[in-house]
Coordinates of C-alpha atoms and ligand atoms in Angstrom, one line a residue:
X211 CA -86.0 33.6 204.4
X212 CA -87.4 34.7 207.7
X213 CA -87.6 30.9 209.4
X214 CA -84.5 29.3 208.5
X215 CA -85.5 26.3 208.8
X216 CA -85.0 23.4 206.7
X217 CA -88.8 22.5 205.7
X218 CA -89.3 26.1 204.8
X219 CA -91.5 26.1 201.3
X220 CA -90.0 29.2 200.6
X221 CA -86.2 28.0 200.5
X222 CA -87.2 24.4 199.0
X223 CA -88.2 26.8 195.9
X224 CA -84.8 28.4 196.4
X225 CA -83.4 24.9 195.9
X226 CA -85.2 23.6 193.2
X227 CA -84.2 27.1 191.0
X228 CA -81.2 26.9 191.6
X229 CA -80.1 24.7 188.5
X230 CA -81.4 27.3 186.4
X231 CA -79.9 30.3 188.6
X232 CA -76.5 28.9 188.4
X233 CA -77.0 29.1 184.5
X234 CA -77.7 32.6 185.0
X235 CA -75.3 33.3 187.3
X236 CA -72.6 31.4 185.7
X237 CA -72.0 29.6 189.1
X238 CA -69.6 26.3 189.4
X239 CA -72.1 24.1 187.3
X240 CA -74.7 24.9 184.3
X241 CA -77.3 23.5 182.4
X242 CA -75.4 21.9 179.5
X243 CA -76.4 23.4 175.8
X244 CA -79.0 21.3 174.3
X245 CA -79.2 23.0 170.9
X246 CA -81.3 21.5 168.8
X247 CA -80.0 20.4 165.2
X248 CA -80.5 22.2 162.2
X249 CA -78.8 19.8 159.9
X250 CA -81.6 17.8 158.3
X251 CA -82.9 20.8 156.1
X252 CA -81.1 23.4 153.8
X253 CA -83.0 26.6 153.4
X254 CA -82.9 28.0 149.9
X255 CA -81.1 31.0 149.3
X256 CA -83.4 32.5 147.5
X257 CA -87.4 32.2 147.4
X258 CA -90.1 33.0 144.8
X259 CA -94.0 34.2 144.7
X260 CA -96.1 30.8 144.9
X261 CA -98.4 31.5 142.4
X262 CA -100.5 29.4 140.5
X263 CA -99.0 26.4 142.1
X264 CA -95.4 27.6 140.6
X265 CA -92.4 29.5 141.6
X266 CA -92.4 32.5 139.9
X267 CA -89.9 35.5 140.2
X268 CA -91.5 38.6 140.9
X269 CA -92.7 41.6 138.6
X270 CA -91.1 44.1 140.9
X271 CA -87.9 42.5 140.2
X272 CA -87.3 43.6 143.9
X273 CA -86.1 40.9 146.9
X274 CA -85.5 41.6 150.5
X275 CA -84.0 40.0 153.7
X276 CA -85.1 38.0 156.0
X277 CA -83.1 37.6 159.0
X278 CA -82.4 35.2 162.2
X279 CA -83.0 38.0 164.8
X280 CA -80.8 35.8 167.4
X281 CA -77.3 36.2 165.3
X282 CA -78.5 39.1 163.0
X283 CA -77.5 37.0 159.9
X284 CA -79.1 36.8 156.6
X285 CA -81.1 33.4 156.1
X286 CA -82.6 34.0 152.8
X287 CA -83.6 36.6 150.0
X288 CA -87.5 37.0 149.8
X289 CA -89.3 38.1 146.6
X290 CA -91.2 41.2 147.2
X291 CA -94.7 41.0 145.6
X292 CA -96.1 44.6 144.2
X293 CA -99.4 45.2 142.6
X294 CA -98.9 43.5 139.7
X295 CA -97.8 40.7 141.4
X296 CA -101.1 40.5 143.8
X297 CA -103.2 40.6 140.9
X298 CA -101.5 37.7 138.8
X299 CA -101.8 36.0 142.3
X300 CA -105.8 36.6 142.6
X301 CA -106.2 35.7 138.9
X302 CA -104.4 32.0 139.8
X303 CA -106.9 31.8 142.6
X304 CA -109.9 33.0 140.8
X305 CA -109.3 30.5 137.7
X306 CA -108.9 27.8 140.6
X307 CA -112.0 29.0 142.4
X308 CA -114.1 28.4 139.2
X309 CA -112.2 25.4 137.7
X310 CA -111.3 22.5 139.8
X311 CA -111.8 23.3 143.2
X312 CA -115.3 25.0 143.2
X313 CA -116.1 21.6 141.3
X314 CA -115.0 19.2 143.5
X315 CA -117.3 17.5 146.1
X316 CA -116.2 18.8 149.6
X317 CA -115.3 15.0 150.6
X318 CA -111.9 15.0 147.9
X319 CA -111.3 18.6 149.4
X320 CA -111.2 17.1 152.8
X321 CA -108.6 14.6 151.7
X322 CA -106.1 17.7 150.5
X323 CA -106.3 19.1 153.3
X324 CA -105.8 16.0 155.6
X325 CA -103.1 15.4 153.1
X326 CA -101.3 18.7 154.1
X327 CA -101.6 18.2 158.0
X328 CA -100.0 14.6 157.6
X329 CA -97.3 16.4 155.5
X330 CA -97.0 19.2 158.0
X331 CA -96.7 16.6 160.9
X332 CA -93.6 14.5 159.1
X333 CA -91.8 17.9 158.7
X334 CA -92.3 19.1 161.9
X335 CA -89.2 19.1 163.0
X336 CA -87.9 21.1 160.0
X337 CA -90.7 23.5 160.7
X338 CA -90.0 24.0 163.9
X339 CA -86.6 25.3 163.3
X340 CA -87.4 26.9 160.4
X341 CA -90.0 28.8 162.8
X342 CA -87.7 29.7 165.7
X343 CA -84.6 30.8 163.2
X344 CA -86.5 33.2 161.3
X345 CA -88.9 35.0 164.2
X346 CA -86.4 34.3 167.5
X347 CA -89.3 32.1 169.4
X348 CA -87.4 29.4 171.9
X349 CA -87.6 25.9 170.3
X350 CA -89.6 24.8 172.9
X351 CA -92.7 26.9 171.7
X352 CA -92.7 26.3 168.2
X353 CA -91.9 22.6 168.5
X354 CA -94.2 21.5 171.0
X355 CA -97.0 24.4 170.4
X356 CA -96.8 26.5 167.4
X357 CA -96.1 23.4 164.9
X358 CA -98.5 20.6 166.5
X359 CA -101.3 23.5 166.6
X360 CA -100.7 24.9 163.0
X361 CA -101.1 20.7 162.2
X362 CA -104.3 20.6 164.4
X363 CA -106.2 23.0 162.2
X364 CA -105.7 21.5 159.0
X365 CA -107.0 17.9 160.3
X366 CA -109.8 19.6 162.4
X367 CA -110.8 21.9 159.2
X368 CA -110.4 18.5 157.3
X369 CA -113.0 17.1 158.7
X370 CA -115.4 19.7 158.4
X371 CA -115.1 19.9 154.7
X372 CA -118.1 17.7 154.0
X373 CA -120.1 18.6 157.1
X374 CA -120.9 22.4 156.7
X375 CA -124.4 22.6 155.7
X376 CA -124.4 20.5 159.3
X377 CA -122.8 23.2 160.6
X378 CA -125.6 25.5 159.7
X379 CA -129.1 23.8 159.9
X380 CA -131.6 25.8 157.7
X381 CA -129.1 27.8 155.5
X382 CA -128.2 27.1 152.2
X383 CA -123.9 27.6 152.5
X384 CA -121.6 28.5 149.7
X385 CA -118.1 29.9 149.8
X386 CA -117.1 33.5 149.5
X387 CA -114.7 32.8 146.2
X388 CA -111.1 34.8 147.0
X389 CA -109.9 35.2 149.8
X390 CA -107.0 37.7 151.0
X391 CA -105.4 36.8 154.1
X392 CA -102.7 38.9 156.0
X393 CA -100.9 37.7 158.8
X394 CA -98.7 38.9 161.4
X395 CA -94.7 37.6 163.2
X396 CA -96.1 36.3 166.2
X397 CA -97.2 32.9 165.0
X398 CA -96.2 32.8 161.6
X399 CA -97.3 29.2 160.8
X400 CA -100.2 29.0 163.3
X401 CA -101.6 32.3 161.8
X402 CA -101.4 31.2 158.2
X403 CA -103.2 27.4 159.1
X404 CA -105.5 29.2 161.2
X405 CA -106.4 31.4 157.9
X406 CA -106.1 28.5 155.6
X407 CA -107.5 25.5 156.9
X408 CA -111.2 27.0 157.2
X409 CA -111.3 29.1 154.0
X410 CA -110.2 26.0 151.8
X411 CA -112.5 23.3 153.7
X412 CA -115.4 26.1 153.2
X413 CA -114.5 25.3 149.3
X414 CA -112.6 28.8 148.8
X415 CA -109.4 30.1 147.1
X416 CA -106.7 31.9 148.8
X417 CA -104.0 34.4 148.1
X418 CA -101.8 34.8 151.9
X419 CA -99.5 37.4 152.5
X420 CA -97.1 36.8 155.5
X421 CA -95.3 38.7 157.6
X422 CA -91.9 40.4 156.6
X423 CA -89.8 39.5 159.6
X424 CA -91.1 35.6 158.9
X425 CA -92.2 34.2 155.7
X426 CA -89.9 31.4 155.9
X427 CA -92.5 28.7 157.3
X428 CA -95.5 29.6 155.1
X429 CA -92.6 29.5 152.0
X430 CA -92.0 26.2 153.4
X431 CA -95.9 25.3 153.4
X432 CA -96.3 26.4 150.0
X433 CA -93.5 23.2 149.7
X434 CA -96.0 21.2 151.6
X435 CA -98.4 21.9 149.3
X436 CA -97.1 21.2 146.3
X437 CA -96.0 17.9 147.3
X438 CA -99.7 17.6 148.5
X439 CA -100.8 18.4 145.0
X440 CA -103.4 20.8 145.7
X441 CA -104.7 22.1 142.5
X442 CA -102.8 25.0 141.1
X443 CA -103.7 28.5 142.0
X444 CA -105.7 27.2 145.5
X445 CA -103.3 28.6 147.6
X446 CA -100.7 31.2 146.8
X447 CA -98.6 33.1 148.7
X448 CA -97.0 36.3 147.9
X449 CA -94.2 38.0 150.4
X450 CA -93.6 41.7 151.0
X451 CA -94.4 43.9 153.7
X452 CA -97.2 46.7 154.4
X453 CA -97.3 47.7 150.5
X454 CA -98.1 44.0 149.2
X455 CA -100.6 43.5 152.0
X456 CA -102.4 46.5 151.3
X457 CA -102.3 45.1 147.4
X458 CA -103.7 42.1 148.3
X459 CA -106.7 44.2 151.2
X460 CA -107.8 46.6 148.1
X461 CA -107.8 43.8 145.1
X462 CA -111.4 44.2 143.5
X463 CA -111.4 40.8 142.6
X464 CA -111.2 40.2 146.4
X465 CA -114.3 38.1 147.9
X466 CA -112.9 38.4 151.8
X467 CA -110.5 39.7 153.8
X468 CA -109.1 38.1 156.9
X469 CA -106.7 40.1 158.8
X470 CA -104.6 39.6 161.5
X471 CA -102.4 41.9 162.7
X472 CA -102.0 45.5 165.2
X473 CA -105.2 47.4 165.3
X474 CA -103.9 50.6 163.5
X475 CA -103.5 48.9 160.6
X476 CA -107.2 46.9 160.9
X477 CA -108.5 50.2 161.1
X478 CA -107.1 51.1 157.9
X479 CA -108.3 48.0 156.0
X480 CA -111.7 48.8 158.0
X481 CA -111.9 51.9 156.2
X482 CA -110.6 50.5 152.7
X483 CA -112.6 47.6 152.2
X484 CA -115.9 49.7 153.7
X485 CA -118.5 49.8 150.7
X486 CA -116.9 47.1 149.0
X487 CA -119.2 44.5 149.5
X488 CA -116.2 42.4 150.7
X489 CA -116.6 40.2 154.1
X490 CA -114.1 41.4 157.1
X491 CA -112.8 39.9 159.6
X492 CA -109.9 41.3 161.6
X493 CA -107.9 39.9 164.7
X494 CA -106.4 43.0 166.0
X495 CA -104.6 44.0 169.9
X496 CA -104.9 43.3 172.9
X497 CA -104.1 44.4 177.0
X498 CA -105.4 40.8 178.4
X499 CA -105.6 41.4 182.1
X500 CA -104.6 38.7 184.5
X501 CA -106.7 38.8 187.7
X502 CA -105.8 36.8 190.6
X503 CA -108.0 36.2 193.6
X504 CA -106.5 35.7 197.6
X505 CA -108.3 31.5 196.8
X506 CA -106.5 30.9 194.3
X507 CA -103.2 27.8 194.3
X508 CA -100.5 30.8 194.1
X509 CA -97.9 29.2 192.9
X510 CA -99.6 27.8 189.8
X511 CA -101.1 30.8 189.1
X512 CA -97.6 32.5 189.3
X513 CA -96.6 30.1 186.8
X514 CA -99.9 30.7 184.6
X515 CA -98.8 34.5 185.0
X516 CA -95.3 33.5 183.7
X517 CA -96.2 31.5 180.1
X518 CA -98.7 34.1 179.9
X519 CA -96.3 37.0 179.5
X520 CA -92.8 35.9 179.4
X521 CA -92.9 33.2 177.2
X522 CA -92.7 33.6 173.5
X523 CA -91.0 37.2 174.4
X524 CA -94.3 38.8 175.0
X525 CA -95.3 38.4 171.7
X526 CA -98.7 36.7 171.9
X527 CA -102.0 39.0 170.8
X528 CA -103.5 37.3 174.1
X529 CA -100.9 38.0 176.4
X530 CA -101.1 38.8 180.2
X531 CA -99.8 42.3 179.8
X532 CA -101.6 43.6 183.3
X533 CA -101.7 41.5 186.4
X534 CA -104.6 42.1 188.9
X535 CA -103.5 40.8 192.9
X536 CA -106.2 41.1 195.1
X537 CA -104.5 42.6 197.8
X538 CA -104.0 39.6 200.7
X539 CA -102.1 37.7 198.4
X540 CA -100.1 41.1 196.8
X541 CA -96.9 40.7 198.6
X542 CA -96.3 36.6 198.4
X543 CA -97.5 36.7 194.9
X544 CA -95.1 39.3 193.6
X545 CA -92.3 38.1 195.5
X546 CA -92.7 34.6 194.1
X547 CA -93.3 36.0 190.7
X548 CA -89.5 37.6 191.0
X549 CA -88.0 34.6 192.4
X550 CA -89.5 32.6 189.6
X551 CA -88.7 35.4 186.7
X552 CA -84.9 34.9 188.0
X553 CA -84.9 31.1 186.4
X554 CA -86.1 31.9 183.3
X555 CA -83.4 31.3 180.6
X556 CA -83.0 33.9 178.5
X557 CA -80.9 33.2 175.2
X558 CA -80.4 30.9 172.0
X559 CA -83.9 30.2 171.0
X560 CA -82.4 27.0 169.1
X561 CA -81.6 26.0 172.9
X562 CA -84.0 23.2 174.3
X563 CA -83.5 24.9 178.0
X564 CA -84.4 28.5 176.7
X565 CA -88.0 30.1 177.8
X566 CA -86.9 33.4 176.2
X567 CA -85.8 33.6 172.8
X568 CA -84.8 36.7 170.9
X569 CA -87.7 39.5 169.8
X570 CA -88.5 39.8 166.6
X571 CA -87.3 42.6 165.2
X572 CA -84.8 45.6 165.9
X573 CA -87.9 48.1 165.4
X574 CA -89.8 45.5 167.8
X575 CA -87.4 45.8 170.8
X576 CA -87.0 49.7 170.3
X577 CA -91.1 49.5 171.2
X578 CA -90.6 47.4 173.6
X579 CA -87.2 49.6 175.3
X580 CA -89.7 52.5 174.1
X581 CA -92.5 51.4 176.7
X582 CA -90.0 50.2 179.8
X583 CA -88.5 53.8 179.9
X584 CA -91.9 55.1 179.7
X585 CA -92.8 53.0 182.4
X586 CA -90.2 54.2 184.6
X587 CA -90.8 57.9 184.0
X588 CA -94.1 57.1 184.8
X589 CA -92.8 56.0 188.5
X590 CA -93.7 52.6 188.4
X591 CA -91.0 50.4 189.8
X592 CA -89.5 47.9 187.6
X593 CA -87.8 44.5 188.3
X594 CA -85.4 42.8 185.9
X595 CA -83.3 39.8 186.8
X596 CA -79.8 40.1 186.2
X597 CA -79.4 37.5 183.7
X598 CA -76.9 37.6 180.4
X599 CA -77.9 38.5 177.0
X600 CA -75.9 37.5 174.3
X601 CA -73.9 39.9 172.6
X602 CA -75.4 39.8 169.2
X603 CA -79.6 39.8 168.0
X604 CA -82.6 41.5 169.8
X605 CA -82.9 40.6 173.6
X606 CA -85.0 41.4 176.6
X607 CA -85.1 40.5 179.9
X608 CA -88.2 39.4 181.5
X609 CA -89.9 42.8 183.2
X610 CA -92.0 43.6 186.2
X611 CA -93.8 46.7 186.9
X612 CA -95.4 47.1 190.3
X613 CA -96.7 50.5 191.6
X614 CA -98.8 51.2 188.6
X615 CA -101.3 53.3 187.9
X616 CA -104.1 52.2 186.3
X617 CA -104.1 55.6 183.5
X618 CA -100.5 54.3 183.0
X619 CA -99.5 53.9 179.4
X620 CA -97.8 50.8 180.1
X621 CA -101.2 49.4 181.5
X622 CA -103.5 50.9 178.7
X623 CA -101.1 50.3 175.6
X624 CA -100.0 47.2 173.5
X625 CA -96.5 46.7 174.6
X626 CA -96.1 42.9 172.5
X627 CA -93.4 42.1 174.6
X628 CA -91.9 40.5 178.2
X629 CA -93.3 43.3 180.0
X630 CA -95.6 43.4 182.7
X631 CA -97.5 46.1 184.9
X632 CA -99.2 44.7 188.4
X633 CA -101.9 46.6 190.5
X634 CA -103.9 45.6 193.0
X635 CA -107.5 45.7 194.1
X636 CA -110.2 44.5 197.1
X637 CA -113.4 43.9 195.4
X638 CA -114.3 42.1 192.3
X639 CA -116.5 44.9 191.2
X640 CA -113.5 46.9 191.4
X641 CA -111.2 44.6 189.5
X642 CA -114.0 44.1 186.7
X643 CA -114.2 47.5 186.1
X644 CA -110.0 47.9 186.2
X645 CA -109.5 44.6 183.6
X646 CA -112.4 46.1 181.3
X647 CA -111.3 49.7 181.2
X648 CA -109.0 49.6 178.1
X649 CA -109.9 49.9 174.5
X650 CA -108.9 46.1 174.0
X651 CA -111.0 43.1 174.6
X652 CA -109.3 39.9 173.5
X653 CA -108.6 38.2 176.3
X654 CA -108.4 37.3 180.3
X655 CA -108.0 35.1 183.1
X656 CA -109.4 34.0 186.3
X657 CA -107.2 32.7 188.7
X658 CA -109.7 31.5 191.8
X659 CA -110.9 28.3 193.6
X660 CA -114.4 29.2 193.1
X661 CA -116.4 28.2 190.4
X662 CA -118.8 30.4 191.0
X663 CA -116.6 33.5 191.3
X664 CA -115.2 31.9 187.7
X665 CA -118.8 32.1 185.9
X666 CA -119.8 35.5 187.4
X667 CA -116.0 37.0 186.6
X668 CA -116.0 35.4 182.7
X669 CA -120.3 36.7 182.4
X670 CA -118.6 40.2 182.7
X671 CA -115.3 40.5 181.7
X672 CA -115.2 42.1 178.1
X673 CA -113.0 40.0 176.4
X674 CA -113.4 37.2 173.3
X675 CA -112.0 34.4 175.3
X676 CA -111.4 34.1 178.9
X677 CA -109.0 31.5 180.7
X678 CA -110.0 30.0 184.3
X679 CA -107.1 28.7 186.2
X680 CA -104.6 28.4 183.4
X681 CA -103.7 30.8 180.5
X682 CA -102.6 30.9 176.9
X683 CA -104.4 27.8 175.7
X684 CA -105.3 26.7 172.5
X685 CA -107.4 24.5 169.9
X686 CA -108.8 24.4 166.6
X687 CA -112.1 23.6 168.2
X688 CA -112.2 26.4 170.3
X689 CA -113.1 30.2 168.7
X690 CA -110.5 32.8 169.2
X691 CA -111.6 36.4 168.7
X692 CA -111.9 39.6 169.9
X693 CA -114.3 42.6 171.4
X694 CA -113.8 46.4 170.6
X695 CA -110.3 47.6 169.2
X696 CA -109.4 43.8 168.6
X697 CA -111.6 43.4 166.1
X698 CA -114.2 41.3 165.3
X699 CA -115.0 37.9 163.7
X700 CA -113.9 34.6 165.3
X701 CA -111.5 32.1 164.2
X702 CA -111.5 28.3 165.0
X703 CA -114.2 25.8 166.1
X704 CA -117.6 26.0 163.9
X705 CA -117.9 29.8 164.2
X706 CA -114.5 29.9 162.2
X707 CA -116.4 28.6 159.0
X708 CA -118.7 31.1 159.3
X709 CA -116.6 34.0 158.4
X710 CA -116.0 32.1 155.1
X711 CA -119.3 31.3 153.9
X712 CA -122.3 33.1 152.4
X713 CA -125.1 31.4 154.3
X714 CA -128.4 32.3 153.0
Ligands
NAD113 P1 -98.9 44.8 161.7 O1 -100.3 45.3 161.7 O2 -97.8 45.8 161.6 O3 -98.6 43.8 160.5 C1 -99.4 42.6 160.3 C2 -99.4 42.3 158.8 O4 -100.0 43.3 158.1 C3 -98.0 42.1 158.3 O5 -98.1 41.0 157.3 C4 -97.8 43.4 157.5 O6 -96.9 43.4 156.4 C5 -99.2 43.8 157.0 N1 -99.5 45.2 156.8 C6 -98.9 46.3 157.3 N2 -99.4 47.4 156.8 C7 -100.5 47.0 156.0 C8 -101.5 47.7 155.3 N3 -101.5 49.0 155.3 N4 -102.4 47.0 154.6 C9 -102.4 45.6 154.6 N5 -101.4 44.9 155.3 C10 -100.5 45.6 156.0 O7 -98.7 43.9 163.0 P2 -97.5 43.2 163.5 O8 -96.6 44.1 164.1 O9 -96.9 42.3 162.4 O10 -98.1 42.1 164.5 C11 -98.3 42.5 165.8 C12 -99.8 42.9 166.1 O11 -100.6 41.8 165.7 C13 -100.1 43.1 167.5 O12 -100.9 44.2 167.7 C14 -100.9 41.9 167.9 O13 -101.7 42.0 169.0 C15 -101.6 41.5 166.7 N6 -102.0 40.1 166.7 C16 -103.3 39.8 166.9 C17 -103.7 38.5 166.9 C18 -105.2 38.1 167.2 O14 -105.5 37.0 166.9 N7 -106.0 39.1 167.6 C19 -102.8 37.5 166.7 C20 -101.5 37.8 166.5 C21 -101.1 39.1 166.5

């Protein structure tokens, strides 16, 4: 600090860090551990297909691991679904599509799928655990986002159920039939309710196919509906990785596709399912730019900046992977952005005090180390804090790049993780043309005390949902949905029945 002087802003921040800090920095007194218990569940050892309402062992006769990619230790063995599998899986849902649930009137839908978000909301906490022990998120996230959110859809759906020809005045609505849905790691619960919630309430069947890294939660939601007694065959969910997704993607007997998941493999379901008459939707990538303007309340922006980024490890479709500072404010906001990057607890995600858990996956973090070497070949110059990282699982430490250019690789590419590229600019033409210059178009924020700088900013900013003064937020009334290499086709809100409807 320049001043030295006891009211100085800048040192009260020093103060009020340094609980955190002395965590970090293993000074004379820490943050207690506040881990959070994991005694009122036991995972099984071993988990099934859900098909037809049932457990069934697979026809592959093949199982893999799924890991907790904070210790490295086995959690459970995971049937692998093949071909054969898929296909018993869209037969269960085809016989359900024109037996009891394409029968029943869309109010006794609603009440199974009400049922289901009152279930998911008294296991929470298990799910929440579950949720940050098999894909590394800090406790914090999945219990007080991921879980509530996932719950969200299914009562917001719920209530649709008997309201869509409302939805749609003029069109005569029906459902598509089956319905293949693959999701990613990233939100493994919220990804599957976002894919379930508004194909069931639209009255159609579904066969879901998690991700490999994380298919504990949805095997857990398969418990949740059985105890909900949806009718056999509604929902099934078969586990594998790129193989059993592509099974489920090229099924004939497949009415829709939703797909979530990195663009290079939407392309390659864009190009299978062409001609197929099936409907598409695909969630894909994205390089969200963060633009901050010199009017803008700094130091809740750098916080904005912060959960947009570096929490949930970078692993958010819609993270703020490029930060734009108009120039006045560069210096003060990068230097607060450091200061507040050297609190952030990185460690056990189980941990109630942790805003960094562990990444995903060993393959994950090579990217991720993959992109900050390529970043400093590149000559950008890169800021870590020098926190610990446990000794075992898949860590990073929250990253800054400043000095980048803006044909940089780590500003044009999908990184997925805590890593982020600033560059400056003057004019808001200039900026606009910066944030839009990449192949993605998800999403973006606007960080300005102007309204009107907000409305002429989000009028031209390409990107499927655009934040004003905060960042990351969600709900199931809201659409979410991309613009040119992240797909196309929203989800949430009314638009998300849309995709699974045929409205004439
Ligand atoms: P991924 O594309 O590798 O895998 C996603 C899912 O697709 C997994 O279940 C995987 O097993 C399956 N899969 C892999 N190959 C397949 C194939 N050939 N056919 C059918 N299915 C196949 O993506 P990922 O690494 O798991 O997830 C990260 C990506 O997801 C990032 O690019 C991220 O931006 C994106 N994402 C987008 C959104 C969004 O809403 N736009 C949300 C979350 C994640």
């Amino acid at each position: 600090c320049m001043t030295k002087k006891p009211h100085c802003s800048y040192c009260r921040e020093q103060e009020l860090l340094l609980q955190p800090m002395a965590k970090q920095k293993n000074l004379d007194w820490q943050l207690a551990p506040a881990p959070e218990s994991k005694d009122h569940f036991k995972l099984k050892e071993q988990y099934e297909l859900f098909i037809g309402g049932k457990w069934v062992k697979p026809k592959s006769g093949k199982y893999f691991d799924t890991i907790n990619p904070a210790t490295e230790q086995k959690l459970a063995r995971i049937a692998e679904a093949n071909a054969a599998d898929v296909d018993s899986a869209v037969k269960a849902a085809r016989k359900a599509f024109e037996g009891p649930w394409g029968k029943m009137p869309a109010s006794e839908r609603a009440k199974y799928i009400f049922r289901i978000a009152r279930l998911m909301q008294e296991k929470a906490r298990e799910l929440a655990v579950i949720e940050t022990m098999d894909g590394g998120k800090a406790i914090r996230e999945s219990r007080d986002i991921d879980i509530p959110l996932a719950a969200a859809h299914f009562f917001y759906y719920a209530g649709w159920a008997d309201k869509i020809p409302y939805a749609f005045p003029g069109k005569q609505t029906s459902p598509l039939g089956v319905a293949g849905q693959v999701i990613p790691w990233n939100f493994p619960l919220l990804m599957a309710s976002w894919k379930l919630a508004p194909a069931l309430a639209c009255g159609n069947t579904v066969v879901l196919k998690p991700a490999e890294t994380t298919p504990l939660t949805a095997l857990t939601l398969a418990e949740i509906i059985q105890e909900a007694d949806l009718p056999e065959g509604v929902v099934n969910i078969v586990t594998g990785a790129g193989a059993t997704g592509a099974a489920v993607v090229n099924h004939p007997d497949v009415n829709k596709v939703a797909f979530t998941g990195s663009t290079n493999v939407g392309k390659l379901i864009q190009r299978s399912t062409a001609g197929s008459g099936k409907k598409l939707t695909l969630e894909l990538g994205g390089k969200a730019a963060n633009i901050i303007f010199a009017d803008a309340t700094i130091d809740q922006a750098v916080e904005g900046i912060v959960n947009g980024i570096y929490f949930n490890q970078g692993h958010v479709c819609c993270a703020g992977s490029r930060l734009y500072v108009e120039e006045a404010v560069y210096d003060e906001v990068v230097r607060k952005l450091k200061h507040r990057m050297k609190s952030l607890v990185v460690g056990d995600p189980l941990d109630k005090n942790t805003d960094i858990g562990a990444i995903n996956s060993k393959e994950q973090l090579g990217t991720i180390n993959k992109y900050i070497k390529i970043g400093q070949e590149e000559g950008s110059d890169m800021y870590q804090p020098t926190c610990d990282l446990p000794g075992k699982g898949f860590w990073c430490r929250p990253t800054l790049f400043t000095n980048v250019a803006q044909s940089a690789r780590i500003s044009q590419e999908e990184i997925f993780g805590p890593v982020l590229a600033v560059q400056t600019f003057r004019t808001m033409d200039e900026v606009l043309q910066k944030a839009n210059n990449t192949p993605y178009g998800l999403s973006a924020g606007v960080w300005t005390d102007k309204g009107s700088k907000i409305f002429n900013m989000t009028t031209k900013l390409r990107a499927g949902v655009i934040w004003a003064n905060t960042f990351n937020k969600f709900d199931p009334t809201s659409p979410f949905g991309g613009y040119k290499e992240s797909g196309y086709g929203r989800e949430g809100g009314v638009h998300g029945l849309g995709t699974y409807l045929n409205l004439n």
